[in-house]
Short mmCIF file of C-alpha atoms in Angstrom, two decimals:
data_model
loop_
_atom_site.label_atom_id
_atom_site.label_comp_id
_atom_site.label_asym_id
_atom_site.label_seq_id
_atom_site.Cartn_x
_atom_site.Cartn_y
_atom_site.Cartn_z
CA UNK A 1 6.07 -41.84 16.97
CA UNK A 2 7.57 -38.80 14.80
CA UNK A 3 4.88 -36.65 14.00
CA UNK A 4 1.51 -37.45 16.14
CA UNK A 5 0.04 -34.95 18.10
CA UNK A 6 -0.57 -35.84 21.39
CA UNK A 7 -4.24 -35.72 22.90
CA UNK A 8 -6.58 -35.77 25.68
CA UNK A 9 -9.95 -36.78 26.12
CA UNK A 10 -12.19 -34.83 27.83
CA UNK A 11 -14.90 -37.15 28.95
CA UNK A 12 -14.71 -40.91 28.71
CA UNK A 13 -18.04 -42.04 28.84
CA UNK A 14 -19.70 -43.99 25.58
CA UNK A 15 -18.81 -41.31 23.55
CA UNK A 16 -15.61 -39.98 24.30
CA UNK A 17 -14.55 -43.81 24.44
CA UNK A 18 -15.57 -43.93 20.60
CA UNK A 19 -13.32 -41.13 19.67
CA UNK A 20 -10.00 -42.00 21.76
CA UNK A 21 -10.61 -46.37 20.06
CA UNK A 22 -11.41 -44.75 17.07
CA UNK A 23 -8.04 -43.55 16.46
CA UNK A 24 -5.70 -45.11 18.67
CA UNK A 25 -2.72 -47.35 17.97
CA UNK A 26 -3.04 -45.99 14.10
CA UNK A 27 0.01 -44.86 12.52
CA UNK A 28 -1.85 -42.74 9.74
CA UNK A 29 -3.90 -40.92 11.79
CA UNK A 30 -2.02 -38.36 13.63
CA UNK A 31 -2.89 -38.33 16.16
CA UNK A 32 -2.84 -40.59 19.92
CA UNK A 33 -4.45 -40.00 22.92
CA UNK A 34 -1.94 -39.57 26.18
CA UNK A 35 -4.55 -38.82 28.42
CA UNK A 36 -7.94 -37.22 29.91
CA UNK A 37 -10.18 -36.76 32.81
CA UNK A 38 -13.52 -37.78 33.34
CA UNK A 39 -16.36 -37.71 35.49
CA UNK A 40 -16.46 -40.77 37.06
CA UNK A 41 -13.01 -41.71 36.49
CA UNK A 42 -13.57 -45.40 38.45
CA UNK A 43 -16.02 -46.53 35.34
CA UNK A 44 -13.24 -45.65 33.17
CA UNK A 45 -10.34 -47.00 34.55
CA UNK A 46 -9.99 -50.27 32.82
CA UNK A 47 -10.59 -48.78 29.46
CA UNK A 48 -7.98 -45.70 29.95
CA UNK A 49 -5.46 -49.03 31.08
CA UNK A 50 -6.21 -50.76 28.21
CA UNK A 51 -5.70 -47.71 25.47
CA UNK A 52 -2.96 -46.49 27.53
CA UNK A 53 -4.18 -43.21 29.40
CA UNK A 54 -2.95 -41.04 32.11
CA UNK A 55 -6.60 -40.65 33.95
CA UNK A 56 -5.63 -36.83 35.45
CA UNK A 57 -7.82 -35.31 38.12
CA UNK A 58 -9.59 -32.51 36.20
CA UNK A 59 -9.86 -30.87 33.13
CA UNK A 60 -7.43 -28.02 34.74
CA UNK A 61 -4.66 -30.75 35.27
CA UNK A 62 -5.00 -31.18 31.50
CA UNK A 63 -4.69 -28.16 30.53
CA UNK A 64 -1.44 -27.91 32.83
CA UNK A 65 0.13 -30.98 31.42
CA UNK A 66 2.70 -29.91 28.73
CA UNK A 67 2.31 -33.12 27.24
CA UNK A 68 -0.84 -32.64 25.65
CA UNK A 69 -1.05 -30.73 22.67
CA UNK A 70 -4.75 -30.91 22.17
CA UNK A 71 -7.62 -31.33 23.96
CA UNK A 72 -10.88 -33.08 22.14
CA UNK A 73 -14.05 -32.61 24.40
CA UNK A 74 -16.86 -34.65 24.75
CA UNK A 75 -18.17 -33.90 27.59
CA UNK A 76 -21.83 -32.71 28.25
CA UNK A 77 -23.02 -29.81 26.06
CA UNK A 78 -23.25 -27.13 28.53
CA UNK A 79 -19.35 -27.57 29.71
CA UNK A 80 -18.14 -27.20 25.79
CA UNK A 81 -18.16 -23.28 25.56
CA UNK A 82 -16.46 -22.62 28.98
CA UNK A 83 -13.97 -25.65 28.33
CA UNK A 84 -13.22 -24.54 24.86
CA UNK A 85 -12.04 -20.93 25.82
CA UNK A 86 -9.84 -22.20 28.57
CA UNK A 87 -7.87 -24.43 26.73
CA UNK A 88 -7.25 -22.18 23.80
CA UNK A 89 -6.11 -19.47 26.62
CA UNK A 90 -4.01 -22.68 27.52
CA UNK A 91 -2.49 -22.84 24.12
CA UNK A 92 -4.47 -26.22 23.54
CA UNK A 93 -5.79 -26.90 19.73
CA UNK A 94 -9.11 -27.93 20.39
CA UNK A 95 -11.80 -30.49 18.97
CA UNK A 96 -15.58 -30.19 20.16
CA UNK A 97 -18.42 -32.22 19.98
CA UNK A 98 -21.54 -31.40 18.81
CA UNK A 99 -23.87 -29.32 19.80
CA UNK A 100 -20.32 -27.01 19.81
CA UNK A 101 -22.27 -24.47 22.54
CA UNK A 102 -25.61 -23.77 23.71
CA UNK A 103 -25.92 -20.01 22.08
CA UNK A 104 -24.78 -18.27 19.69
CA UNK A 105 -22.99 -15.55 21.73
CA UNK A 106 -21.16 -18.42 23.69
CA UNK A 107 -20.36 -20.32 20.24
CA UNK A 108 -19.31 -16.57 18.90
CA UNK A 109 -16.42 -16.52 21.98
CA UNK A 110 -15.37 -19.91 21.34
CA UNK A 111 -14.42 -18.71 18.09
CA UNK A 112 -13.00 -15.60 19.28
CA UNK A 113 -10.85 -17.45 21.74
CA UNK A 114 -9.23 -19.71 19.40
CA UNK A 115 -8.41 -17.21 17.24
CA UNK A 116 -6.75 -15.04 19.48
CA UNK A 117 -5.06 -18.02 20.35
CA UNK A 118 -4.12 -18.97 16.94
CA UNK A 119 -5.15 -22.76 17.56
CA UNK A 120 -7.10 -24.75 15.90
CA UNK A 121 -10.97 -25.59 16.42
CA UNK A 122 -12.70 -28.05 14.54
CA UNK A 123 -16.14 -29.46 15.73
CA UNK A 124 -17.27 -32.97 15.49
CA UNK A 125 -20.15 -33.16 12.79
CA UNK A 126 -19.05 -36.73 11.70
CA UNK A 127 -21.35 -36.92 8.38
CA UNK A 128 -19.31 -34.43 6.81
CA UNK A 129 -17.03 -37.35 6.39
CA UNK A 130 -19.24 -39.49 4.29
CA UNK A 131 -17.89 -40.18 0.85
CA UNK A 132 -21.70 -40.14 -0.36
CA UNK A 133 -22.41 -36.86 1.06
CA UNK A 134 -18.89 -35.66 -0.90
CA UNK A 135 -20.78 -37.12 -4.26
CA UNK A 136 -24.13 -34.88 -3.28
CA UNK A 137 -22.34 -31.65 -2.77
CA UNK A 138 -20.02 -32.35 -6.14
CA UNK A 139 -23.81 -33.12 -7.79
CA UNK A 140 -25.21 -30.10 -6.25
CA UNK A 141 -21.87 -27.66 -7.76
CA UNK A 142 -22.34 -29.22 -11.28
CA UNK A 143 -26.18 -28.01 -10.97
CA UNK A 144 -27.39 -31.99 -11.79
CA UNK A 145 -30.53 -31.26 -9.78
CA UNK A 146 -31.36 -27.91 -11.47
CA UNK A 147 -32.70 -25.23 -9.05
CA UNK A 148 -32.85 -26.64 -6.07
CA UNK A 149 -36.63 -26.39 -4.42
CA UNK A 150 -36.48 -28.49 -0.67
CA UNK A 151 -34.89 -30.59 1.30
CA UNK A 152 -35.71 -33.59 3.56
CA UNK A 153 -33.80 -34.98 6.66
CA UNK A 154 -34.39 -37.18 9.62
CA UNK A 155 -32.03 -38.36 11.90
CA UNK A 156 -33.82 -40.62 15.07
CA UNK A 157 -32.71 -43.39 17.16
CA UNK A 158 -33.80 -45.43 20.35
CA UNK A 159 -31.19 -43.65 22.87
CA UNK A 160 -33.89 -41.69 24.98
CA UNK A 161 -35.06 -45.35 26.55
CA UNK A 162 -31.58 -45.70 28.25
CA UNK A 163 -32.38 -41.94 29.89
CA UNK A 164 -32.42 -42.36 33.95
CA UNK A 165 -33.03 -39.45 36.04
CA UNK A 166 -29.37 -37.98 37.17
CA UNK A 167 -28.31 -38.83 33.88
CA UNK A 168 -27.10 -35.65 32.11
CA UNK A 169 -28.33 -36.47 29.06
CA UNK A 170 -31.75 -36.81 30.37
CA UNK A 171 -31.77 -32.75 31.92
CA UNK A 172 -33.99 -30.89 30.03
CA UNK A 173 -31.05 -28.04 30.38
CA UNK A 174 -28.64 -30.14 28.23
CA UNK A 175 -31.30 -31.65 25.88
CA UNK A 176 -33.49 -29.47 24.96
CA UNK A 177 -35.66 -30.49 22.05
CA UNK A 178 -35.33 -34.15 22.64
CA UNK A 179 -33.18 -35.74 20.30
CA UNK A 180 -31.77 -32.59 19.23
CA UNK A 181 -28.47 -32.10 20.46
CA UNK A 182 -27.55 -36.07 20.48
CA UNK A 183 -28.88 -36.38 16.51
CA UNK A 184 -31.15 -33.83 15.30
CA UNK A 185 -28.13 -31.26 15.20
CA UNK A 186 -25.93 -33.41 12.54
CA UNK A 187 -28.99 -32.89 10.47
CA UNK A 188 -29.01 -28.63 10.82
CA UNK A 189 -24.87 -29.00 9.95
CA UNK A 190 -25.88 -31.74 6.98
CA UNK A 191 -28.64 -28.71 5.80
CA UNK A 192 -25.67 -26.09 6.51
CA UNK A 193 -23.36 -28.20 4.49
CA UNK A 194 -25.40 -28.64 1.42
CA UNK A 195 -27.83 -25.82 1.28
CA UNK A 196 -26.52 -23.27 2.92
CA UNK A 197 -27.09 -20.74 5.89
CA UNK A 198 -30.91 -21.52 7.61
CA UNK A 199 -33.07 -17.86 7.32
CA UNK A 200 -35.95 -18.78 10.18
CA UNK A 201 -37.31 -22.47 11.79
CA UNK A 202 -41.07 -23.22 12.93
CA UNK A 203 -40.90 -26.04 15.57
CA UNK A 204 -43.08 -28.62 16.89
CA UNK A 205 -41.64 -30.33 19.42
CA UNK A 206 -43.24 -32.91 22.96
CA UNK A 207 -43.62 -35.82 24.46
CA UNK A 208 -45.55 -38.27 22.53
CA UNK A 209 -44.13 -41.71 24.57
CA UNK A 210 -41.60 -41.07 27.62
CA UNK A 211 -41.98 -39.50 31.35
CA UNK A 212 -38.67 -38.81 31.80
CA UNK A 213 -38.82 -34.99 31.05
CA UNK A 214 -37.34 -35.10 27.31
CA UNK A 215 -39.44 -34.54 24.01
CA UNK A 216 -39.11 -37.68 22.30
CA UNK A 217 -40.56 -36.41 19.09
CA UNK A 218 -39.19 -32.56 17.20
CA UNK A 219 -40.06 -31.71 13.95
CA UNK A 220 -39.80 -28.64 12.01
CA UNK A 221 -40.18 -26.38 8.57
CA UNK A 222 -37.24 -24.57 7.69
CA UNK A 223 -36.49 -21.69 5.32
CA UNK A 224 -33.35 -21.58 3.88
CA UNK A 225 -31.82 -17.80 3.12
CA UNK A 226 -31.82 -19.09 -0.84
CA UNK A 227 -35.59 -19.26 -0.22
CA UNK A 228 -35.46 -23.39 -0.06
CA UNK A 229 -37.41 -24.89 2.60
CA UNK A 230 -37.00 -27.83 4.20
CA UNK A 231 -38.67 -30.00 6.47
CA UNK A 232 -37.38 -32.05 9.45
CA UNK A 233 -37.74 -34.66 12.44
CA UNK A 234 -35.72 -36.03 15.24
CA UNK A 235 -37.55 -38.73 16.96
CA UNK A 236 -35.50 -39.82 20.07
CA UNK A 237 -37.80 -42.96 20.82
CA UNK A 238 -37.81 -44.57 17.95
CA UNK A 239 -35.55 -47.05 15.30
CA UNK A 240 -32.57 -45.70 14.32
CA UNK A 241 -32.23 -43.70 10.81
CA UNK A 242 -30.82 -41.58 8.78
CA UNK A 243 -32.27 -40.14 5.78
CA UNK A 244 -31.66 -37.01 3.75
CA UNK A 245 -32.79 -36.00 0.70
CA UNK A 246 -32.56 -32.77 -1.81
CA UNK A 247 -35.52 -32.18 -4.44
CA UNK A 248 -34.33 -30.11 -7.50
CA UNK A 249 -36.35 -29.34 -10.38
CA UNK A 250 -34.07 -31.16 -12.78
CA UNK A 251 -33.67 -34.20 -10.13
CA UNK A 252 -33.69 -35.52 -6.74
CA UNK A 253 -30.73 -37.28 -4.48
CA UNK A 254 -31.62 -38.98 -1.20
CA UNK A 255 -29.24 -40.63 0.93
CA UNK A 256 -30.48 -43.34 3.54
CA UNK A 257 -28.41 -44.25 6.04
CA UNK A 258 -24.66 -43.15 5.15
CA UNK A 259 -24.30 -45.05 2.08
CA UNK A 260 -26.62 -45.94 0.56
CA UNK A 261 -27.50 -43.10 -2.40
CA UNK A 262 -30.00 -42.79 -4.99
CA UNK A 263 -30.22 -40.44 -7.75
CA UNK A 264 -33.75 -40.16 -9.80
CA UNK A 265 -33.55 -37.80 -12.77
CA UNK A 266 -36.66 -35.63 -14.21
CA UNK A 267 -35.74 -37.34 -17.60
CA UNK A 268 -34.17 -40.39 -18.13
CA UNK A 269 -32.24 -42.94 -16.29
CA UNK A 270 -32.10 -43.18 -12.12
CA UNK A 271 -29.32 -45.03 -9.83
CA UNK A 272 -28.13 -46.43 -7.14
CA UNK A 273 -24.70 -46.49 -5.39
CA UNK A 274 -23.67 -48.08 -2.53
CA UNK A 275 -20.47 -46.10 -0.83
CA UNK A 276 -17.72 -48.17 0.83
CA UNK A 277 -18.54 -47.89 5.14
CA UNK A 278 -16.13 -44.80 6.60
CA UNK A 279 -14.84 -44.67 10.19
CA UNK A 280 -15.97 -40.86 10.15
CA UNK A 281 -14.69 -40.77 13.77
CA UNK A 282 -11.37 -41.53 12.51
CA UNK A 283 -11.74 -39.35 9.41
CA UNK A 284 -12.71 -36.38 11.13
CA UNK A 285 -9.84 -36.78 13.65
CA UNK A 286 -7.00 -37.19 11.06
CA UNK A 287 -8.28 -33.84 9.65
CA UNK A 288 -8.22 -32.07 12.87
CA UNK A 289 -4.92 -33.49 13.23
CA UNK A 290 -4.13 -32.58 9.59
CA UNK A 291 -4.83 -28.96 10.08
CA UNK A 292 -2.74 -28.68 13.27
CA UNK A 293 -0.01 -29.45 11.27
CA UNK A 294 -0.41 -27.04 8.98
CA UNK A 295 -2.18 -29.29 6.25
CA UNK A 296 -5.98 -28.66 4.42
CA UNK A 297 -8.27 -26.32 6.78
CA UNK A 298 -10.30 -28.25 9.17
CA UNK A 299 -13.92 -29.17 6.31
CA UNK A 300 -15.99 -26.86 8.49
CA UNK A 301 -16.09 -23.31 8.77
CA UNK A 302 -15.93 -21.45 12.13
CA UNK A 303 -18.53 -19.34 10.48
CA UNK A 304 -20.84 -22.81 9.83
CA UNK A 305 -20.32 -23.53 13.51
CA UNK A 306 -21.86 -20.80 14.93
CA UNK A 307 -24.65 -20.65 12.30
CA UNK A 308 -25.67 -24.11 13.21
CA UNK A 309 -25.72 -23.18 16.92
CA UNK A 310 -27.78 -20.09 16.06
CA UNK A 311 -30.19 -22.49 14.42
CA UNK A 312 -30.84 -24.78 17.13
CA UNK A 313 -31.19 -21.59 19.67
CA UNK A 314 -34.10 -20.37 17.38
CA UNK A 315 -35.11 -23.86 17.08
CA UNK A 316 -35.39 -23.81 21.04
CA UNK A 317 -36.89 -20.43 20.60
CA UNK A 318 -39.46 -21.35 17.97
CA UNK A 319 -41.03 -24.35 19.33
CA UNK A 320 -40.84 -22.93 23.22
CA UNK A 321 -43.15 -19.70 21.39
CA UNK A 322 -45.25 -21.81 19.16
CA UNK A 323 -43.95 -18.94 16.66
CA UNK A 324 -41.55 -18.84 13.66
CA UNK A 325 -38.33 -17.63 14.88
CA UNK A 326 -35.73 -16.10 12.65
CA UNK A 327 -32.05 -17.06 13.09
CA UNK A 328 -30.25 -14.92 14.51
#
């Protein structure tokens, strides 16, 4: 088909999986996946059949393949930085899932990498996506909520009870903070996103219900460099949920789950909107794709990706200290 990019998928587990039958076999996307490597590429061999993928034998062979234009990576967290630097050196464009690194000198390099490259990176924060969280940042710019005094957010779910030991999801090395780098970290891009860069975090996080190594419960107060706090949890033991919510002095906005919004004024007359459902999967891919071919900028600044890394390494920081940690 004129005009898709061709990708690979790097990781095929639950996740990657999403991505590559998020997209695939749609004309107005962009973009089709050609290929990937995996893991354990027996568990993924009937699915790469079915969506049509060239399973090759590491993520070096992908880079090598002059078939693939980009790579998108969802692999675990601690591969990302490493992985994204090699396949901008290998002239790849380059999508990331979240958390995008592990530090902010790794996520800095990343950056640095793709630039000297002169290929695109765009990271995975899904919610962006949302055409309810559009309507809250178009409230926020008309100054409908006044001066904005705190914000709210929680994003939890039940995924730590699937955790096994050998899992990589259930190292502490690649989930620190619990539910952090699986949820809690859409919630530091959705504070990003609306509010603006994060000044310094005080943490609370441990293990209030599993024995598997993992916090299952993270929570945390937040100062924003405006001088807006916020508060915070991640729960990763617990029903799933999605709530954020911005308290100005003129009104407040809260968003539960992704589309449901509701918008109570100081004075006069509330409501309530329900937002059509969004395959933000597919949304965010057809903008990576977009920007690779020379269309809008990718919706989230290289800058905004390494902030939100920064925050969730003084997040680490903070509640390993029992101290307030600035960002760095």
């Amino acid at each position: 088909m004129e005009g898709m990019l061709d990708a690979a998928i790097i990781g095929m587990g639950r996740w990657g999986q999403t991505l590559v039958d998020s997209v695939q076999g749609r004309n107005d996307a962009g973009i089709r996946f050609v290929a990937g490597c995996t893991g354990r590429p027996e568990r993924a061999a009937d699915w790469a059949a079915r969506q049509g993928l060239r399973i090759l034998p590491d993520f070096d062979a992908v880079l090598a393949d002059p078939a693939v234009q980009v790579v998108a990576i969802a692999s675990p967290h601690r591969m990302h930085a490493d992985q994204v630097v090699a396949a901008a050196a290998a002239g790849k464009h380059v999508f990331v899932e979240k958390p995008f690194t592990m530090t902010k000198a790794s996520a800095e390099a990343a950056v640095a990498a793709c630039a000297r490259a002169g290929v695109v990176l765009a990271l995975g924060h899904n919610r962006r996506f949302l055409p309810a969280v559009a309507e809250m940042k178009a409230m926020l710019a008309a100054g409908r909520l006044g001066t904005l005094l705190h914000v709210e957010g929680q994003f939890s779910g039940p995924g730590a009870a699937a955790y096994k030991p050998g899992m990589w999801r259930a190292d502490r090395a690649e989930s620190p903070l619990g539910g952090m780098g699986g949820m809690g970290i859409h919630m530091v891009d959705m504070f990003i996103n609306l509010a603006g860069p994060i000044a310094e975090v005080t943490v609370l996080s441990h293990a209030r219900a599993i024995d598997n190594g993992l916090d299952d419960t993270t929570a945390a107060l937040m100062r924003f460099e405006s001088g807006v706090t916020a508060g915070f949890a991640t729960l990763a033991l617990a029903p799933r949920y999605w709530r954020v919510a911005l308290f100005g002095t003129d009104g407040l906005l809260e968003l539960h789950g992704h589309e449901h919004l509701a918008f109570t004024p100081r004075d006069g007359e509330g409501w309530v909107r329900d937002f059509p459902k969004t395959d933000i999967e597919a949304a965010e891919l057809a903008a990576f794709a977009a920007a690779v071919a020379g269309g809008p900028a990718y919706p989230l600044p290289s800058a905004e990706a390494i902030h939100g890394v920064a925050v969730y390494e003084a997040m680490i920081g903070a509640a390993a200290s029992g101290s307030t940690y600035r960002v760095a």
